[in-house]
PDB file of C-alpha atoms in Angstrom:
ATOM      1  CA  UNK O   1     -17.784  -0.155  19.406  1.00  0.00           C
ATOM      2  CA  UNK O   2     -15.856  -1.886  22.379  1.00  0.00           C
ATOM      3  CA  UNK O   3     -12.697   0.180  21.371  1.00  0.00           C
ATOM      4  CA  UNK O   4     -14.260   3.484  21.190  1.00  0.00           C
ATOM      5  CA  UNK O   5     -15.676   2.960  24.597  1.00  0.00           C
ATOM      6  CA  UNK O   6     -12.657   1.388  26.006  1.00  0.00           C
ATOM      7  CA  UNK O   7     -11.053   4.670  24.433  1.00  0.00           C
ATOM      8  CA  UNK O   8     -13.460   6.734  26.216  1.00  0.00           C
ATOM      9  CA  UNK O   9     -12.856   5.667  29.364  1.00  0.00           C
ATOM     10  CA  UNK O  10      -9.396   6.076  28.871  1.00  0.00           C
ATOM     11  CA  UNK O  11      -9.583  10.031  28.137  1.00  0.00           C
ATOM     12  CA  UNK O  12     -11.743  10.331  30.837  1.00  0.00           C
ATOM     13  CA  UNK O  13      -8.999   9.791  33.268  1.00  0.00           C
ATOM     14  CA  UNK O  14      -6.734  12.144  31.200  1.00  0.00           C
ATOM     15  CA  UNK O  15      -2.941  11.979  31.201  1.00  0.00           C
ATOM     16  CA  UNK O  16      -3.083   9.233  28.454  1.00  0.00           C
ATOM     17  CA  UNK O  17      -2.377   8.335  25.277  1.00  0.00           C
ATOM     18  CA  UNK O  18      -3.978   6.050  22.733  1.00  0.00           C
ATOM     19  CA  UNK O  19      -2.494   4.820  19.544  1.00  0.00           C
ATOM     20  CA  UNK O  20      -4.833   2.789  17.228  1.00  0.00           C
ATOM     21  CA  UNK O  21      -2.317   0.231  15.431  1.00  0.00           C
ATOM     22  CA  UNK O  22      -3.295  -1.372  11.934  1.00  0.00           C
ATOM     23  CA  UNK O  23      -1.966  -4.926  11.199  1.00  0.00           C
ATOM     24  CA  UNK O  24       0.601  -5.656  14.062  1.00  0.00           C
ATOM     25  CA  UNK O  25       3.259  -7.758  12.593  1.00  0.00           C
ATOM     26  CA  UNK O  26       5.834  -9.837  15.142  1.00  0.00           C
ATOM     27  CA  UNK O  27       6.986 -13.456  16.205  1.00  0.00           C
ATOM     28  CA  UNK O  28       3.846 -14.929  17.199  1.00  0.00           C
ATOM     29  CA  UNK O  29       2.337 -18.494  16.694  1.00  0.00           C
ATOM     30  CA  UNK O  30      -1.023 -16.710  16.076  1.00  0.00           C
ATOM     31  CA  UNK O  31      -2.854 -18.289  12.721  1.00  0.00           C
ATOM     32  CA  UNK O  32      -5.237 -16.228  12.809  1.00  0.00           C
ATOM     33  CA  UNK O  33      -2.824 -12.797  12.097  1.00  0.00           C
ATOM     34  CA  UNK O  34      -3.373 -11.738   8.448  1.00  0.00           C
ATOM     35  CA  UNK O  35       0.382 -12.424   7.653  1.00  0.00           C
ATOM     36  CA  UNK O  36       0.474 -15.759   9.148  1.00  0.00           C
ATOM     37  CA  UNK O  37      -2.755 -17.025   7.777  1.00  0.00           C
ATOM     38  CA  UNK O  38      -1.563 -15.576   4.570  1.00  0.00           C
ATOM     39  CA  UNK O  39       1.548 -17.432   4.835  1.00  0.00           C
ATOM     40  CA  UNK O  40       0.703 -20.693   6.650  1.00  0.00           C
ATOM     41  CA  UNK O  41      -1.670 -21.370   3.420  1.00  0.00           C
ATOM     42  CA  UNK O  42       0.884 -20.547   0.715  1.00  0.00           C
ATOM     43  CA  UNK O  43       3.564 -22.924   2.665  1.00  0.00           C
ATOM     44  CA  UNK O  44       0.971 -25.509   2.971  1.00  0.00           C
ATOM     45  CA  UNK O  45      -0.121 -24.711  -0.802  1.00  0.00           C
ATOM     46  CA  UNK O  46      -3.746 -24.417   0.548  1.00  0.00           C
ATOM     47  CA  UNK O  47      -6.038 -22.306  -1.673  1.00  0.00           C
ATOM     48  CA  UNK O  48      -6.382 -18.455  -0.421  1.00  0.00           C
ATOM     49  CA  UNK O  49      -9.580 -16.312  -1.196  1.00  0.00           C
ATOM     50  CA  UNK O  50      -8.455 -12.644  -1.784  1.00  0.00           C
ATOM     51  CA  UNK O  51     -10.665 -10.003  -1.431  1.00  0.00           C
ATOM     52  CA  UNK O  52      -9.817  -8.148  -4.086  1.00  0.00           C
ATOM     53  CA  UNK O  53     -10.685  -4.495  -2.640  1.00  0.00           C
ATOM     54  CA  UNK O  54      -9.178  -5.493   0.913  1.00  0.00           C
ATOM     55  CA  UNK O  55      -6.556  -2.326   2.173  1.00  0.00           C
ATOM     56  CA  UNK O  56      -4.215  -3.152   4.751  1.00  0.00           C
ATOM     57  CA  UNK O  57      -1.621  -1.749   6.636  1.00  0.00           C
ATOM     58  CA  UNK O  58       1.134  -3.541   8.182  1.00  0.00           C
ATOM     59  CA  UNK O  59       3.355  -2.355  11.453  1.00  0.00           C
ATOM     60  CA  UNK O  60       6.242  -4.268  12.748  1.00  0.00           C
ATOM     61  CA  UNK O  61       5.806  -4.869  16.568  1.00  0.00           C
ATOM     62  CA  UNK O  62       9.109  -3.558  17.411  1.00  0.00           C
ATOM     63  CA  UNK O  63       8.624  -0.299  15.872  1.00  0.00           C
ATOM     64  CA  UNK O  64       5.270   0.080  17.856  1.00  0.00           C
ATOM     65  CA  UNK O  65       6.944  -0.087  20.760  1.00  0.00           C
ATOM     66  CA  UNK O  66      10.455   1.787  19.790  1.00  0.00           C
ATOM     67  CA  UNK O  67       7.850   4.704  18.978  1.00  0.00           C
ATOM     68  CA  UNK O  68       5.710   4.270  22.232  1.00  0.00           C
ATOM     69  CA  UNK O  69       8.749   4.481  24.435  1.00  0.00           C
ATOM     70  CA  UNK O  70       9.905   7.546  22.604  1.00  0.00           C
ATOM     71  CA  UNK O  71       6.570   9.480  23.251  1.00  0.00           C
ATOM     72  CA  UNK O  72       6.622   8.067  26.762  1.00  0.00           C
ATOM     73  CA  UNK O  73       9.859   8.940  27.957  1.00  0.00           C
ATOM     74  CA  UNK O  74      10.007  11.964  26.092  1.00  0.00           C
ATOM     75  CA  UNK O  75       6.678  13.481  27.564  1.00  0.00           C
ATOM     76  CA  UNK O  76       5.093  13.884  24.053  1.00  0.00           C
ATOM     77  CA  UNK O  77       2.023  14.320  22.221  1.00  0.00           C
ATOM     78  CA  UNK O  78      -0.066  13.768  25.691  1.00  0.00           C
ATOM     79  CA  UNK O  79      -3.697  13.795  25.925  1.00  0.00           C
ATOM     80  CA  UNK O  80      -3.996  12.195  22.326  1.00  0.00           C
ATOM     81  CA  UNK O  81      -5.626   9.427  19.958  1.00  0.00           C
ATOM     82  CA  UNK O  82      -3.342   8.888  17.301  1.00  0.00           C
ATOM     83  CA  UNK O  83      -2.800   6.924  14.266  1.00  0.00           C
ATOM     84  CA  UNK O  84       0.671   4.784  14.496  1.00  0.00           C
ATOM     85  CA  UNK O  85       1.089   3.514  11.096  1.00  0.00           C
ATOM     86  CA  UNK O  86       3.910   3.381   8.732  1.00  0.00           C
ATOM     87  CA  UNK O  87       2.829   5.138   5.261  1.00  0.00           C
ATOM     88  CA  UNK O  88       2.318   1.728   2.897  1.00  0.00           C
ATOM     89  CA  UNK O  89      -1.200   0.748   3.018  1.00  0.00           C
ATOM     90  CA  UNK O  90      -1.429  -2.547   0.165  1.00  0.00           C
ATOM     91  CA  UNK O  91      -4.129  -4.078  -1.320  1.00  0.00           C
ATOM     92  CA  UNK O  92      -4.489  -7.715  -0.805  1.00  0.00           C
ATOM     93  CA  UNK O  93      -3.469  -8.076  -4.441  1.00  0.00           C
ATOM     94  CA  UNK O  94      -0.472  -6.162  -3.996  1.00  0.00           C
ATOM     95  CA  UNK O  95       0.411  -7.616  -0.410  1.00  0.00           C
ATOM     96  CA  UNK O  96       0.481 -11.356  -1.314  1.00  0.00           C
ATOM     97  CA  UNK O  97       3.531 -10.693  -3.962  1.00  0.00           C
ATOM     98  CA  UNK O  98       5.560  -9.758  -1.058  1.00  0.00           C
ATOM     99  CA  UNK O  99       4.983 -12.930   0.610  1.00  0.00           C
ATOM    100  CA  UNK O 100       5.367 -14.502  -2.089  1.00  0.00           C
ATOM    101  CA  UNK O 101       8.595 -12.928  -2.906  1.00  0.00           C
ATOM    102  CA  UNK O 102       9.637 -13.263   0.614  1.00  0.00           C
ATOM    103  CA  UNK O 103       8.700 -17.272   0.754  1.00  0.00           C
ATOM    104  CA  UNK O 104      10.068 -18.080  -2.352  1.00  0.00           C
ATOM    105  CA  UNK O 105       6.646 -19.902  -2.949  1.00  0.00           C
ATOM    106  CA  UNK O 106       3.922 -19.097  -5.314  1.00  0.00           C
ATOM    107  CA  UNK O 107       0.213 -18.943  -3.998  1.00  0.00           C
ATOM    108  CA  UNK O 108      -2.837 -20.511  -4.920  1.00  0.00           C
ATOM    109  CA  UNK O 109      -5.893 -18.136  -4.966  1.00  0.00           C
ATOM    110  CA  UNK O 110      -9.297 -17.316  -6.119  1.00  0.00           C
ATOM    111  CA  UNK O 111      -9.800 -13.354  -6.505  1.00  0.00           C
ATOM    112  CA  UNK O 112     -13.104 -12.428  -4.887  1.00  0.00           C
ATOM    113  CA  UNK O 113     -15.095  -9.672  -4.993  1.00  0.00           C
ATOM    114  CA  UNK O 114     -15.201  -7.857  -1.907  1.00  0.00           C
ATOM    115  CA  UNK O 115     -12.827  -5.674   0.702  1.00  0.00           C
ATOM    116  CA  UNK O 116     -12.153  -2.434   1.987  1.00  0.00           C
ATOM    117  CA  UNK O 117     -10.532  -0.776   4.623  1.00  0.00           C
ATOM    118  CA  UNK O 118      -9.226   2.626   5.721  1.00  0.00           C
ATOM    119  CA  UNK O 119      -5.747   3.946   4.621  1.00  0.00           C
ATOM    120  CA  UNK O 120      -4.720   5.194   8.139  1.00  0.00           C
ATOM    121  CA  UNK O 121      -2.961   8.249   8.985  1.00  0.00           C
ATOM    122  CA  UNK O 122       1.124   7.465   8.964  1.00  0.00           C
ATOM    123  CA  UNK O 123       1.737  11.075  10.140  1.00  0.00           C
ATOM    124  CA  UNK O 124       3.004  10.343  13.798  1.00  0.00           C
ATOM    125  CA  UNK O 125       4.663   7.401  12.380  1.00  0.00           C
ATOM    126  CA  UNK O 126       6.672   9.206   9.913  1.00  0.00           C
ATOM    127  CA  UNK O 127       7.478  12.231  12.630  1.00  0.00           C
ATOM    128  CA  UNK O 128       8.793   9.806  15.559  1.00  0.00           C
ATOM    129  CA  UNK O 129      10.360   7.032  13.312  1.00  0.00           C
ATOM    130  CA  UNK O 130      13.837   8.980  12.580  1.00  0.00           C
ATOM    131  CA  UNK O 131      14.793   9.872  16.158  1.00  0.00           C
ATOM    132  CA  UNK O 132      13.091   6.029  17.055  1.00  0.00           C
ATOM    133  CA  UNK O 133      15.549   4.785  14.897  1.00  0.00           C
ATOM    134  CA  UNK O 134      12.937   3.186  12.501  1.00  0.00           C
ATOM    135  CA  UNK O 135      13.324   3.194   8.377  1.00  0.00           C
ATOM    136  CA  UNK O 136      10.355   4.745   6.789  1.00  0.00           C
ATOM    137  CA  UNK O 137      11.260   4.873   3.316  1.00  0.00           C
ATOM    138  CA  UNK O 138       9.372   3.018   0.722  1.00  0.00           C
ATOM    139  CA  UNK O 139       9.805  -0.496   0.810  1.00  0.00           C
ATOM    140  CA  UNK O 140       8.651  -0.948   4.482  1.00  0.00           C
ATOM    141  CA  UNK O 141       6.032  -4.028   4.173  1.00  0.00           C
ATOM    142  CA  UNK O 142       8.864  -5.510   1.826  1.00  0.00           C
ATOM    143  CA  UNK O 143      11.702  -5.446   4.906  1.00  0.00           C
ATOM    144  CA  UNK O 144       9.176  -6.123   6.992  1.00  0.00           C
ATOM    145  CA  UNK O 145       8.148  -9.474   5.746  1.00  0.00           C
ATOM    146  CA  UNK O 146      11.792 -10.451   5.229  1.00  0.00           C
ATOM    147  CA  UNK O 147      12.234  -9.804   8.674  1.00  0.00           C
ATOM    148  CA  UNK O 148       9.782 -12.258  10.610  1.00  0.00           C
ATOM    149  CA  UNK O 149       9.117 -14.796   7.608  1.00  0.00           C
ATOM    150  CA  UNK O 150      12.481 -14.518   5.405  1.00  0.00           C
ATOM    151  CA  UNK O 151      15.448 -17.632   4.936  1.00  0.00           C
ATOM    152  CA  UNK O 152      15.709 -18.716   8.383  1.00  0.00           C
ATOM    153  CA  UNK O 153      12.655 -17.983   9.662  1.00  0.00           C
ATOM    154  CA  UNK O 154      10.270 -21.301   9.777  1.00  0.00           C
TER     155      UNK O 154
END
C-alpha cells in the first residue's frame, strides 16, 4: 500500500518515471536480501526452509541503473510505471541450484509448503538492455550469481 501511494504522488507531479524492480541483486552487506540470506546459510551450513511455490526474480543493480540512465538521458518512455525485470523468474527450488552451483557448496533444506509471487513483466528490460549494453539471453540469474558471490567473492 505505501508504494502505490508513494507512486501516486509521484504521477501527480507528472514528468516522472517509476520502475518497480523485483529482487535487486549488488555488493551489499545486507542479510536480510534473498540472495545473501540464501547464501550466508548455505556457507554457514545452516538449515534453509524453502517455500516450495516461492517465484522470484532477480536484477543485477548495475543493470538497473545502466537502463535508468538510458531512459533518462535519452528522454524515453516518460510519464510511465514500468516493470524493469530481466525475463528469468525461478522458483525457490530452481534458484538455490544456482547458488549452489555458484558456491561450490551444497545446501541443507526442508521443502515447505507455501510461496508465490508474480512473474513480472521483462518487456522494458528486454527492449533497453541491447543499446544499455546488458546480456539478456538465457542464463541471466546464472551470470548473475557468479558475478557478486563467485571464486573471489567472500
Amino acid at each position: 500500500v505505501h508504494k502505490r501511494k508513494m507512486e501516486a504522488l509521484i504521477q501527480a507531479r507528472g514528468n516522472h518515471l517509476i520502475l518497480r524492480l523485483p529482487q535487486v541483486v549488488g555488493n551489499t552487506d545486507n542479510p536480510h536480501t534473498l540472495v545473501n540470506h540464501l547464501v550466508s546459510h548455505i556457507r554457514a551450513g545452516d538449515p534453509l526452509q524453502l517455500w516450495s511455490h516461492a517465484v522470484r526474480c532477480l536484477v543485477d543493480v548495475d543493470h538497473v541503473a545502466a537502463i535508468t540512465m538510458h531512459l533518462l538521458r535519452g528522454g524515453l518512455e516518460r510519464d510511465r510505471k514500468l516493470d524493469l525485470a530481466p525475463p528469468e523468474s525461478l522458483t525457490l527450488q530452481q534458484l538455490l541450484p544456482l547458488v549452489e552451483e555458484t558456491l561450490g557448496q551444497q545446501a541443507v533444506y526442508t521443502l515447505i509448503d507455501r510461496g508465490g509471487g508474480a512473474t513480472p513483466d521483462s518487456a522494458t528490460f528486454c527492449i533497453y538492455a541491447g543499446p544499455a549494453g546488458i546480456d539478456a539471453s538465457p542464463g541471466y540469474t546464472r551470470r548473475l550469481l557468479r558475478k557478486y558471490y563467485g571464486a573471489g567473492h567472500d
